[in-house]
Short mmCIF file of C-alpha atoms and ligand atoms in Angstrom, two decimals:
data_model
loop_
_atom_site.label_atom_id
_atom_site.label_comp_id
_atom_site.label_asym_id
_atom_site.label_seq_id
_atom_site.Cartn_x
_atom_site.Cartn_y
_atom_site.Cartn_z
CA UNK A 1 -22.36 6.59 46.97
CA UNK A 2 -20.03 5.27 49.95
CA UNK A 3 -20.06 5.90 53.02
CA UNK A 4 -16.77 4.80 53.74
CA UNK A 5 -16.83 7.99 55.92
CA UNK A 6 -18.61 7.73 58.30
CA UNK A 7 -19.09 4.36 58.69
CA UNK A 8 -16.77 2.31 61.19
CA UNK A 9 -14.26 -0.22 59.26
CA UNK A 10 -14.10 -3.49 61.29
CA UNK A 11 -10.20 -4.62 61.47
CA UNK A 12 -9.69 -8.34 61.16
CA UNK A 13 -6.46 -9.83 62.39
CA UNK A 14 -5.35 -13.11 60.63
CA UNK A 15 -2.86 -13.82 63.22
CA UNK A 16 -1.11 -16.67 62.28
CA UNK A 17 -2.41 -17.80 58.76
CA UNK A 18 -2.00 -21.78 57.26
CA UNK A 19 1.67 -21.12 55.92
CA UNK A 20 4.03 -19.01 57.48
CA UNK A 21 6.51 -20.34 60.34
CA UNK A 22 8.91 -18.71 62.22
CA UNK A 23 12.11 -19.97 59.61
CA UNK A 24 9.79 -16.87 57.08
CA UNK A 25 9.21 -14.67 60.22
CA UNK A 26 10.46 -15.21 64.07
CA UNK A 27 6.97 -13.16 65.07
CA UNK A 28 4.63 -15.64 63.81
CA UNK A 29 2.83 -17.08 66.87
CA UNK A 30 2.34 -20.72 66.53
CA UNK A 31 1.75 -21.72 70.36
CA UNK A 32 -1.74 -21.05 71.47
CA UNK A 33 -0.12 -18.64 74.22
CA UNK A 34 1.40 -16.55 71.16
CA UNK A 35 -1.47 -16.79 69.80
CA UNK A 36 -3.44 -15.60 72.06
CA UNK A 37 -0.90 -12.41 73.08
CA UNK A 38 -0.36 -11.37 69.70
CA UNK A 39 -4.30 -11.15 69.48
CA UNK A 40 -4.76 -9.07 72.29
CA UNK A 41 -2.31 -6.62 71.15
CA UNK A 42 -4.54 -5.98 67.77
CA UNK A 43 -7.41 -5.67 69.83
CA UNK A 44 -5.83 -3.11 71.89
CA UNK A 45 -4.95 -1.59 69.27
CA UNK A 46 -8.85 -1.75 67.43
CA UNK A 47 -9.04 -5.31 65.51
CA UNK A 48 -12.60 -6.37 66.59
CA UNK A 49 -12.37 -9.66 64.46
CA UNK A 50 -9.83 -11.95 65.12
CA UNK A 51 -8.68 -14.64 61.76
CA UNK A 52 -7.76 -17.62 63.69
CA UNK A 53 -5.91 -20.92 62.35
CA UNK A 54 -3.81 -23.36 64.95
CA UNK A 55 -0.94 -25.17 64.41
CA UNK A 56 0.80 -28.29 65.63
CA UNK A 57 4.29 -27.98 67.96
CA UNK A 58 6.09 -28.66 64.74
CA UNK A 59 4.27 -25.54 63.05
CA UNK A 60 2.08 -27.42 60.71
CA UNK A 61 -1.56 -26.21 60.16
CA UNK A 62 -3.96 -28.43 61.82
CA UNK A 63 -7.64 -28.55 62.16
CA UNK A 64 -7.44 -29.83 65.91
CA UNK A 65 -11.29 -29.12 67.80
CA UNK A 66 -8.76 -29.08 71.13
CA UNK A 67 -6.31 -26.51 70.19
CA UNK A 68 -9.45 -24.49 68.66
CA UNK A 69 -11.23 -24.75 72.13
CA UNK A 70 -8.09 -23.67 74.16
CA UNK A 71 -7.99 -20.55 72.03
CA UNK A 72 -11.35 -19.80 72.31
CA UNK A 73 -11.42 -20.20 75.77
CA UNK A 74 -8.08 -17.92 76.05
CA UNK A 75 -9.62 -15.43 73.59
CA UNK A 76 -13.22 -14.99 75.47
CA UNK A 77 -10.57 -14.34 78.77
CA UNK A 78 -7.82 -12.02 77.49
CA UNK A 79 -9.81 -10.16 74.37
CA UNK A 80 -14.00 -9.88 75.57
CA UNK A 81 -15.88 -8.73 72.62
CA UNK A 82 -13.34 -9.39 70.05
CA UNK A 83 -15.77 -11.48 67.53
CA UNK A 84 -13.55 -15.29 67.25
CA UNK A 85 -13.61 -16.44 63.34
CA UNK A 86 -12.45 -20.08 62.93
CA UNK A 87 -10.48 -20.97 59.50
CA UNK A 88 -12.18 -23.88 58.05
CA UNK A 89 -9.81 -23.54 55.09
CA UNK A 90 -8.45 -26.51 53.00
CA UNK A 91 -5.05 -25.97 53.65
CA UNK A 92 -5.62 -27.10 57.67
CA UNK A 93 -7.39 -30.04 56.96
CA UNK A 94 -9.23 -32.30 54.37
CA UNK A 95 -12.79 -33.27 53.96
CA UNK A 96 -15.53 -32.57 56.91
CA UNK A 97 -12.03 -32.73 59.50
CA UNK A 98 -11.76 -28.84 58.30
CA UNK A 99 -15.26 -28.25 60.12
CA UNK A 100 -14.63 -30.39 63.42
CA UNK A 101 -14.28 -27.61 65.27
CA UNK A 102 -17.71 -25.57 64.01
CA UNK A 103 -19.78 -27.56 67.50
CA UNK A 104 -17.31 -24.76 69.47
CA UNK A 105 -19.40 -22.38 68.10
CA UNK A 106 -17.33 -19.74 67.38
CA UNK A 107 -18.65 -16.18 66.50
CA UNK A 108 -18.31 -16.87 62.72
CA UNK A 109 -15.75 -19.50 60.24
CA UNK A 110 -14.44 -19.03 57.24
CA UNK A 111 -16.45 -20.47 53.83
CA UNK A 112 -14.82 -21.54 50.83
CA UNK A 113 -18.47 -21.63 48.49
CA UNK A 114 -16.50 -22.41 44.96
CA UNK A 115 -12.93 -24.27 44.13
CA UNK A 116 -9.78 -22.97 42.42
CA UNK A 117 -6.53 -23.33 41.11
CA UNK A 118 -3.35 -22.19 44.08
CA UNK A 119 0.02 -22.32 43.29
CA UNK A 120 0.96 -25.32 42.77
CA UNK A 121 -2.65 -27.36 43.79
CA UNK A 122 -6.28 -27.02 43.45
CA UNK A 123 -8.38 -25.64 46.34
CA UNK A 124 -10.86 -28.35 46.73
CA UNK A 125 -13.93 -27.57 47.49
CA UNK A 126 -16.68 -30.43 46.02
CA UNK A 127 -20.30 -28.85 46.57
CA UNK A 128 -20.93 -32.01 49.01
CA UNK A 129 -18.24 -30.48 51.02
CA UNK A 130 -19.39 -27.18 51.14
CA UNK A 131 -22.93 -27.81 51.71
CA UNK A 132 -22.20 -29.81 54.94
CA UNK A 133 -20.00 -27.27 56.40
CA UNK A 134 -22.48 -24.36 55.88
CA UNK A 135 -25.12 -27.02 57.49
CA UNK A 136 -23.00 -27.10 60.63
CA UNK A 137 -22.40 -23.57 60.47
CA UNK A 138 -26.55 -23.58 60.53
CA UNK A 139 -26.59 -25.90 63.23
CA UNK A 140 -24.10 -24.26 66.15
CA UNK A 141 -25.30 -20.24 64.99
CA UNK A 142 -21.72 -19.73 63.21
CA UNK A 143 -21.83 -16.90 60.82
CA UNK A 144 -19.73 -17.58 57.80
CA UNK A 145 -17.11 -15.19 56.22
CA UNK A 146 -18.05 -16.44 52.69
CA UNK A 147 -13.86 -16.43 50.69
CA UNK A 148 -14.55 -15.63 47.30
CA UNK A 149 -11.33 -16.46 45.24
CA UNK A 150 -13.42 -15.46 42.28
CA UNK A 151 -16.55 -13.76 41.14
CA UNK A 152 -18.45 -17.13 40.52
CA UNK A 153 -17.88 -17.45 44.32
CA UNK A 154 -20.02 -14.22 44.84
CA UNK A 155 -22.92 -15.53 43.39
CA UNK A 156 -22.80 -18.71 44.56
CA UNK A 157 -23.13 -17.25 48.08
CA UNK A 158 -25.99 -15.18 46.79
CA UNK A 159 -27.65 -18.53 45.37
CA UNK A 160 -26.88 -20.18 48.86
CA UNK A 161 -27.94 -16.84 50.79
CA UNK A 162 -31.61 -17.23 48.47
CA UNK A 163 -32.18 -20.83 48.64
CA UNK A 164 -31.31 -20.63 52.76
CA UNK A 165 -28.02 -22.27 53.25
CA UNK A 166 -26.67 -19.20 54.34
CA UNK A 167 -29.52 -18.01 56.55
CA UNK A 168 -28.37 -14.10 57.03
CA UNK A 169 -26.90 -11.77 54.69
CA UNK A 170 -23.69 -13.27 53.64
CA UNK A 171 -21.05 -11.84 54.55
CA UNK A 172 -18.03 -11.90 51.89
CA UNK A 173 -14.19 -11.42 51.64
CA UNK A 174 -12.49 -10.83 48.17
CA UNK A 175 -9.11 -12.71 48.06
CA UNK A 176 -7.04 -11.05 45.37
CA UNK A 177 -3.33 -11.94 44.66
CA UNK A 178 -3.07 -15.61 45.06
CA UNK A 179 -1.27 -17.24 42.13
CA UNK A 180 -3.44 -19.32 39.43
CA UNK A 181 -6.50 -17.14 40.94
CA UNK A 182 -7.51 -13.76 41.04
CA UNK A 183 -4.85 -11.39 40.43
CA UNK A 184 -4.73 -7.92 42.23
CA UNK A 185 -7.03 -6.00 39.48
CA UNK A 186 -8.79 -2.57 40.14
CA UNK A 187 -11.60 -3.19 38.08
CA UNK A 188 -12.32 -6.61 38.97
CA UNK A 189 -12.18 -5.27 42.69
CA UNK A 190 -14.59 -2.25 41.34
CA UNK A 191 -16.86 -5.17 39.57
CA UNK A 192 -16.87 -7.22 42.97
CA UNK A 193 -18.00 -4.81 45.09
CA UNK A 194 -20.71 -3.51 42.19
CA UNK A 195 -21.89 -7.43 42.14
CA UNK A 196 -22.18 -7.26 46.22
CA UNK A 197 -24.16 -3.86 46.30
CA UNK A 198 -26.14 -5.04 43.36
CA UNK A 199 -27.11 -8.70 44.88
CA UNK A 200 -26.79 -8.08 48.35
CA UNK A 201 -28.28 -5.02 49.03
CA UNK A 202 -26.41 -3.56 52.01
CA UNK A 203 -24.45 -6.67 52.85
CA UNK A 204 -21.28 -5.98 54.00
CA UNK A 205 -18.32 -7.41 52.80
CA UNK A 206 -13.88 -7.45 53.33
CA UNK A 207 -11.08 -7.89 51.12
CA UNK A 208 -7.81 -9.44 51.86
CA UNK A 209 -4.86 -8.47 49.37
CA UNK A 210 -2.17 -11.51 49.52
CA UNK A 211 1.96 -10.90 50.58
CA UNK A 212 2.59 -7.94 48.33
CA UNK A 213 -0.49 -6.83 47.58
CA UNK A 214 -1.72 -6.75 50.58
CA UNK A 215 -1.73 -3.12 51.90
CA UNK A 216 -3.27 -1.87 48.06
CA UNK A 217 -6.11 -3.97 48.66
CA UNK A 218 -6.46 -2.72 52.20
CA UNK A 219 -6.75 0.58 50.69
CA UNK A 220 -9.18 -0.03 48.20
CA UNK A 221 -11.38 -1.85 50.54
CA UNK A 222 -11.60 1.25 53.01
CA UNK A 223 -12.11 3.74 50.78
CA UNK A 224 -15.13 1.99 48.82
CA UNK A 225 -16.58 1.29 52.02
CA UNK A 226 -15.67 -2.08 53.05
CA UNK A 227 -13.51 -3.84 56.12
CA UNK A 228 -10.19 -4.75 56.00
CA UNK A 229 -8.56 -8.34 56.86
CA UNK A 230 -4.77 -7.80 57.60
CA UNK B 1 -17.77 0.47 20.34
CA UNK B 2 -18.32 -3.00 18.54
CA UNK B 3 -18.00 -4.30 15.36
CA UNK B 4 -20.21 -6.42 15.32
CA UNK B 5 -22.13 -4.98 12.23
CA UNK B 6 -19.69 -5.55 10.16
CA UNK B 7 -17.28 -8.73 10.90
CA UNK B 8 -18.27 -12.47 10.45
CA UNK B 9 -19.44 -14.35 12.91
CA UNK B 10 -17.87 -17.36 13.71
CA UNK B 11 -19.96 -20.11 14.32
CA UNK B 12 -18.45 -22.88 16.49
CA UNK B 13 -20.35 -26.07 16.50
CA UNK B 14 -20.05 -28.47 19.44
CA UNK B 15 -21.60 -31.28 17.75
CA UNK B 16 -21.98 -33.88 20.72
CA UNK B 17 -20.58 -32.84 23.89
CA UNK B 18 -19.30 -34.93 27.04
CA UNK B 19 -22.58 -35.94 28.40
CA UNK B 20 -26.14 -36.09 26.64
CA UNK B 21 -26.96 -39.74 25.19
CA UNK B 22 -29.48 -40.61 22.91
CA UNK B 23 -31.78 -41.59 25.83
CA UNK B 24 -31.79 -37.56 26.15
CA UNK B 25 -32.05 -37.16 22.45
CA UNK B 26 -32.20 -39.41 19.91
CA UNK B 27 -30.24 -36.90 17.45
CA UNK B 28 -27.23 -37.03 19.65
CA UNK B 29 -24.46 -38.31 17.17
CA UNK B 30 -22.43 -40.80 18.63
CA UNK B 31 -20.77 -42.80 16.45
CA UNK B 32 -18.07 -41.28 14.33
CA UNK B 33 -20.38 -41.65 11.25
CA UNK B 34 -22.98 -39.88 13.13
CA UNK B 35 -20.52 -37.36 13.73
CA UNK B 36 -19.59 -36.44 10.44
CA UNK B 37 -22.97 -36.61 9.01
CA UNK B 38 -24.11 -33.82 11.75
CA UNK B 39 -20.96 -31.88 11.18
CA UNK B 40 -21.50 -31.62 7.50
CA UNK B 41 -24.91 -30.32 8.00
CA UNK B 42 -23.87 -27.88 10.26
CA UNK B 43 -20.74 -27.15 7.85
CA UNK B 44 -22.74 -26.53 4.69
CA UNK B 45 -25.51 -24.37 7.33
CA UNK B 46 -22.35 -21.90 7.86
CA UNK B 47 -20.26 -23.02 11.36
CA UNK B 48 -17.04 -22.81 10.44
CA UNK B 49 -15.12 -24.63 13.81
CA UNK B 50 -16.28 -27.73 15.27
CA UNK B 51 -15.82 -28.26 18.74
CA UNK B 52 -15.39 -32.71 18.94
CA UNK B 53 -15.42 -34.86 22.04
CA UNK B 54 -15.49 -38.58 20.83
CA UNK B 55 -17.64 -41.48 22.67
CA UNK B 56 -17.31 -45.10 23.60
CA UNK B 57 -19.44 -47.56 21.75
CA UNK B 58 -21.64 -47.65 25.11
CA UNK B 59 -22.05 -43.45 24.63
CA UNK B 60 -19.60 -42.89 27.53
CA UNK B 61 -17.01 -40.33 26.97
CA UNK B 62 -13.83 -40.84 25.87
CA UNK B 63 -10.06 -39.73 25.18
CA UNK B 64 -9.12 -42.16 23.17
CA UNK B 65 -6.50 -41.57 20.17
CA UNK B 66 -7.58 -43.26 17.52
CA UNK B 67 -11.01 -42.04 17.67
CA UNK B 68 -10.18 -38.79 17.50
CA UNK B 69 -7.87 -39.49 14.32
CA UNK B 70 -10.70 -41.34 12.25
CA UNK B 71 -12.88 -38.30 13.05
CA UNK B 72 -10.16 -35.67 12.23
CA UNK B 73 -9.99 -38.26 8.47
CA UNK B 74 -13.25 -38.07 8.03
CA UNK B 75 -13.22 -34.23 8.63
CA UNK B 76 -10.72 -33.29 6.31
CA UNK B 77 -12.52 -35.31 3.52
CA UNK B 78 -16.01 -34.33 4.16
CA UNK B 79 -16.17 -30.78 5.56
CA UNK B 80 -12.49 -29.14 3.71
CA UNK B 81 -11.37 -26.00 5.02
CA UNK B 82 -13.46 -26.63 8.38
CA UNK B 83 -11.46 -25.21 11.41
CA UNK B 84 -11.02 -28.55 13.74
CA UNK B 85 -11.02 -28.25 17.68
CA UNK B 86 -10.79 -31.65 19.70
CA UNK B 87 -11.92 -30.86 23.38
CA UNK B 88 -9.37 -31.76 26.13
CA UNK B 89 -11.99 -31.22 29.07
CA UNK B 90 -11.96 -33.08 31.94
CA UNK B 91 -15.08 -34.88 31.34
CA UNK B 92 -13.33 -37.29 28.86
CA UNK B 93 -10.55 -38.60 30.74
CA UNK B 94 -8.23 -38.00 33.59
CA UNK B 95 -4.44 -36.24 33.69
CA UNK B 96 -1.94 -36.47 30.51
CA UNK B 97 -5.00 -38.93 29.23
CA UNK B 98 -6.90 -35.54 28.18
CA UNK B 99 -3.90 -34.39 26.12
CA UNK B 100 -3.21 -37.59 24.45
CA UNK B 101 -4.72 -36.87 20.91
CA UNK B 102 -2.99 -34.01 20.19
CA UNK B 103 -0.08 -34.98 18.48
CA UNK B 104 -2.85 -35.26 15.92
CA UNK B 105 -1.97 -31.73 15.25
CA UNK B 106 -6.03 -30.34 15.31
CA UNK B 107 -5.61 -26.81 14.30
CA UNK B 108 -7.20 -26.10 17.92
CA UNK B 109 -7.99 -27.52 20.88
CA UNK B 110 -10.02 -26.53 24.19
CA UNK B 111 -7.75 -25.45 27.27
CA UNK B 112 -8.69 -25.02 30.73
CA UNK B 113 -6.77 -23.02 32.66
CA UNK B 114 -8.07 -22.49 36.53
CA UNK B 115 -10.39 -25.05 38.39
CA UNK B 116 -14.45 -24.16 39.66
CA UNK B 117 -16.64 -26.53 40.96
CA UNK B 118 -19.69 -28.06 38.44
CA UNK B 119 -22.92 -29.35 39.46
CA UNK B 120 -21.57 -32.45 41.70
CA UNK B 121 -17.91 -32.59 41.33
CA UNK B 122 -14.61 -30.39 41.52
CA UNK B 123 -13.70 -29.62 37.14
CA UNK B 124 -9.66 -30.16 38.50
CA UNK B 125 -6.90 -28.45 36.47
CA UNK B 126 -4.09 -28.54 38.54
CA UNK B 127 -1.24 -26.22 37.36
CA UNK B 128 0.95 -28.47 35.89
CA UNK B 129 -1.76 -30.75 33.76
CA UNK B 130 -3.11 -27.06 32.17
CA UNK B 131 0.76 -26.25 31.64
CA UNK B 132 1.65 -29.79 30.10
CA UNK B 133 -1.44 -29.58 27.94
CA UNK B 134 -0.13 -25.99 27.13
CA UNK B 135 3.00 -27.42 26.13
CA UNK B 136 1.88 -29.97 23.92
CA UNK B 137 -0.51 -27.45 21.69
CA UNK B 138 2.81 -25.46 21.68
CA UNK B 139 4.73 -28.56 20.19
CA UNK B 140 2.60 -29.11 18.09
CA UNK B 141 0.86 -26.15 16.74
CA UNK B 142 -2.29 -26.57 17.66
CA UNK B 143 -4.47 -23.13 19.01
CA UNK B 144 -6.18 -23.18 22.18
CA UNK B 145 -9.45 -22.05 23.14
CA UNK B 146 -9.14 -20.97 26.51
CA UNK B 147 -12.38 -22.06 28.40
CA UNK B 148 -13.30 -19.61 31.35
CA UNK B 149 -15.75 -20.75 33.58
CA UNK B 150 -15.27 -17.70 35.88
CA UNK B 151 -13.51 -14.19 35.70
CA UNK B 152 -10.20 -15.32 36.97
CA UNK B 153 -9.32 -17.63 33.89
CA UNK B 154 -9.27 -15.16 31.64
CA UNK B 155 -6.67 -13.19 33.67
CA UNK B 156 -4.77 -16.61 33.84
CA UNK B 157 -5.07 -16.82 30.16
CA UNK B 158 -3.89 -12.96 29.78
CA UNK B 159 -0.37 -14.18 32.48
CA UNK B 160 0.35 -17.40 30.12
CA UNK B 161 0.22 -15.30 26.85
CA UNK B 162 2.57 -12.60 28.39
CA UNK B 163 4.82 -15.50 29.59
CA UNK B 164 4.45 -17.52 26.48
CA UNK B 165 2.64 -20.46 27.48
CA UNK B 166 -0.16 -19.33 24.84
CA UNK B 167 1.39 -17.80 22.01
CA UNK B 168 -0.73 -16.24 20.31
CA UNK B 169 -3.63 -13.80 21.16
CA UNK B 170 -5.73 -16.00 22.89
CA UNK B 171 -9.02 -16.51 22.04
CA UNK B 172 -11.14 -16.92 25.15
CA UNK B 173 -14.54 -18.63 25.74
CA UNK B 174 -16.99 -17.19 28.27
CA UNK B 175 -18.60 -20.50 29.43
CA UNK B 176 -21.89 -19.59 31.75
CA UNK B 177 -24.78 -21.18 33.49
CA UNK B 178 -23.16 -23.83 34.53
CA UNK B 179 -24.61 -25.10 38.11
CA UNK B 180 -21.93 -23.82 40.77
CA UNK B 181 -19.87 -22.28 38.50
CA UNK B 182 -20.77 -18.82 36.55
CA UNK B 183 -24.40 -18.14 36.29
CA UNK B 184 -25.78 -16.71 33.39
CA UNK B 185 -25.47 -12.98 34.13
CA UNK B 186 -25.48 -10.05 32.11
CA UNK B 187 -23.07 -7.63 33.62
CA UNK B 188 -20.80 -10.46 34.49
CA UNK B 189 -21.20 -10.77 30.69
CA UNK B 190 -19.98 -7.05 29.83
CA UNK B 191 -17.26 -7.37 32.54
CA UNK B 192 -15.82 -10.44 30.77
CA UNK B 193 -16.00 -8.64 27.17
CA UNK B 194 -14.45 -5.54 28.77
CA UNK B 195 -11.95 -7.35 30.68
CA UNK B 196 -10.86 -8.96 27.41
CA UNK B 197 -10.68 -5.70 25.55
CA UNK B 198 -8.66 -4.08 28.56
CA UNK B 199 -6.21 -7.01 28.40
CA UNK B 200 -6.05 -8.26 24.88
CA UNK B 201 -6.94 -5.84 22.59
CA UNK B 202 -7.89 -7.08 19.15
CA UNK B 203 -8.37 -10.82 20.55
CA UNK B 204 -11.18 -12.31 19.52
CA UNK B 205 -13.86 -14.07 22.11
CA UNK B 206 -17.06 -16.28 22.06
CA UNK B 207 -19.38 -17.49 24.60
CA UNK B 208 -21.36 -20.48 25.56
CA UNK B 209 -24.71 -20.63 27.55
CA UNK B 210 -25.30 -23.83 29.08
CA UNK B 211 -28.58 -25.46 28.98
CA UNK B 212 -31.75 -22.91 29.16
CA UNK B 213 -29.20 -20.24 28.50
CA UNK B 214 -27.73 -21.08 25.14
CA UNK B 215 -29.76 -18.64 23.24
CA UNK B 216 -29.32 -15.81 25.47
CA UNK B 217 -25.60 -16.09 25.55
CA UNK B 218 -25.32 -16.80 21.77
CA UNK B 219 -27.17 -13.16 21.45
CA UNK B 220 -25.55 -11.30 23.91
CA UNK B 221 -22.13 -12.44 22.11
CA UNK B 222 -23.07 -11.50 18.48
CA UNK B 223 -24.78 -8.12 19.71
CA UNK B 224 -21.20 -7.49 21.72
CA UNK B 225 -18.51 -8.80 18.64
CA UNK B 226 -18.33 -11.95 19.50
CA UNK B 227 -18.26 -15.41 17.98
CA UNK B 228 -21.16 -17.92 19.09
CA UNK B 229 -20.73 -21.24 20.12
CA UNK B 230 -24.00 -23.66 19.96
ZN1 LIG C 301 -7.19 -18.06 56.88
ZN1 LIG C 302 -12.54 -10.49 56.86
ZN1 LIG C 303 -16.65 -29.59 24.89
ZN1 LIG C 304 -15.96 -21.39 20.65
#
């Protein structure tokens, strides 16, 4: 049924993340110059995405179109090849400010396509929001990395894929673990990745497990025949 | 598998919703007069729950108190023995607003737990409004019915019954076709019925079509055990 075998299993690095500082873990690069070592040492050692948020000097997340260019003119230098996926995530910014950096043109962004309850907040995400960003993504040849926090969000890319908002075959990450969303569950993992085969025909999709889940869901994800998002 | 042969059905009635107005149909009661009248009907046809939102004079929606107690009155006189659920959905009011009729002690009321996006708007339930509403059915005695607009509120209903936020078995509604939330779907449909089995067994479930699929969902849920919501 898989072919989790033979197939190669892209590695994407999410080097730095929207939370983390160096007071939860002295390796977390926050300078673009971290940043940008820390990424070449996963593509060394075989990431061939690279997960990228930026931060301010005092370490919180930002949405900054300059810091995003410096990395992705750093990136193109030190890592060649190594695909560059902006985070236009709602924890780095707020309204169309978390897609000011899309006219880079990175390789591909993130895409929230559905909202959701975090730990303490709800992940915003008004369909206005959502539609504009995937228009920009349209406009500078971005492909999106489609998060799907829940299963509604898989068919909503599949309605967005159909109607053309999403041009290609969407591309989709399941996000299991966060609190007030999707638990880490085997069989809604199994269900996810029976909705992607059955509505997206050969579309290929990641999973990301959250802090202490992470490396189960890294396992599931490879051995049903999907990437893996560190 | 199901007993559905054998068991009642229950039939919840949601006799006028947040949003349709008589300029969409004239037989929308709005008044509470109009309410009761279409409640007995449905009352002496069989339904045994009604599902109430109360209206403004001008048909808008509304929270308000003292509506909600003349209706719950009139219930008790007209329509004895019927099980009464006021709705504490977002469309009504805003925050602790939503919550503010039930120290009117309605043997149920509807509970969101986890956020999604609707047609043009975020449906917001931050974490500490869906765990202050929580509270208040808990003080005073009043059942929830846990609405899940997508996969991962039924888990969250499953984590506040273990913790005792809900507690009792929940009883869970499966709420689909709602425009950017969870389509009508028919596997999602089995997933959700065997997710509930998994996670509560013996707790009892219903499900809600929106719109065009209101039939369809109403027989998928009586063919599968379930109670039907109109
Ligand atoms: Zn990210
Ligand atoms: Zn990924
Ligand atoms: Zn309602
Ligand atoms: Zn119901």
């Amino acid at each position: 049924m898989t072919d989790a075998q033979n197939k190669p299993c892209i590695i994407c690095v999410a080097i730095t993340g929207s939370l983390p500082t160096k007071a939860n873990n002295p390796a977390v690069p926050i300078s673009i110059e971290e940043q940008l070592e820390s990424t070449h040492e996963a593509f060394e050692a075989g990431a061939s995405i690279v997960h990228a948020h930026v931060r301010n000097p005092d370490q919180t997340p930002t949405s900054d179109p300059d810091k995003f260019a410096r990395l992705k003119e750093g990136l193109e230098k030190h890592c060649p090849g190594m695909i560059i996926q902006f985070s236009t995530g709602g924890r780095s910014g707020a309204g169309k400010a978390r897609g000011g950096m899309l006219p880079l043109a990175p390789d591909m962004a993130s895409l929230s396509v559905g909202s959701n309850n975090f730990p303490t907040r709800v992940y915003e995400n008004p369909p206005d929001l959502i539609d504009w960003l995937a228009g920009e993504m349209r406009t500078y040849g971005v492909k999106p990395e489609v998060e799907a926090f829940d299963l509604s969000h898989i068919f909503q890319a599949v309605a967005m894929w159909r109607d053309g908002r999403i041009p290609d075959t969407p591309y989709i990450q399941f996000v299991m673990g966060v609190k007030n969303a999707m638990p880490v569950d085997k069989p809604a993992f199994d269900f996810y990745v029976e909705t992607v085969r059955r509505l997206v025909p050969g579309g290929e999709w990641c999973a990301a497990g959250i802090g202490a889940g992470q490396l189960t869901v890294n396992e599931w994800s490879v051995a049903a025949g999907g990437h893996a998002r560190t």
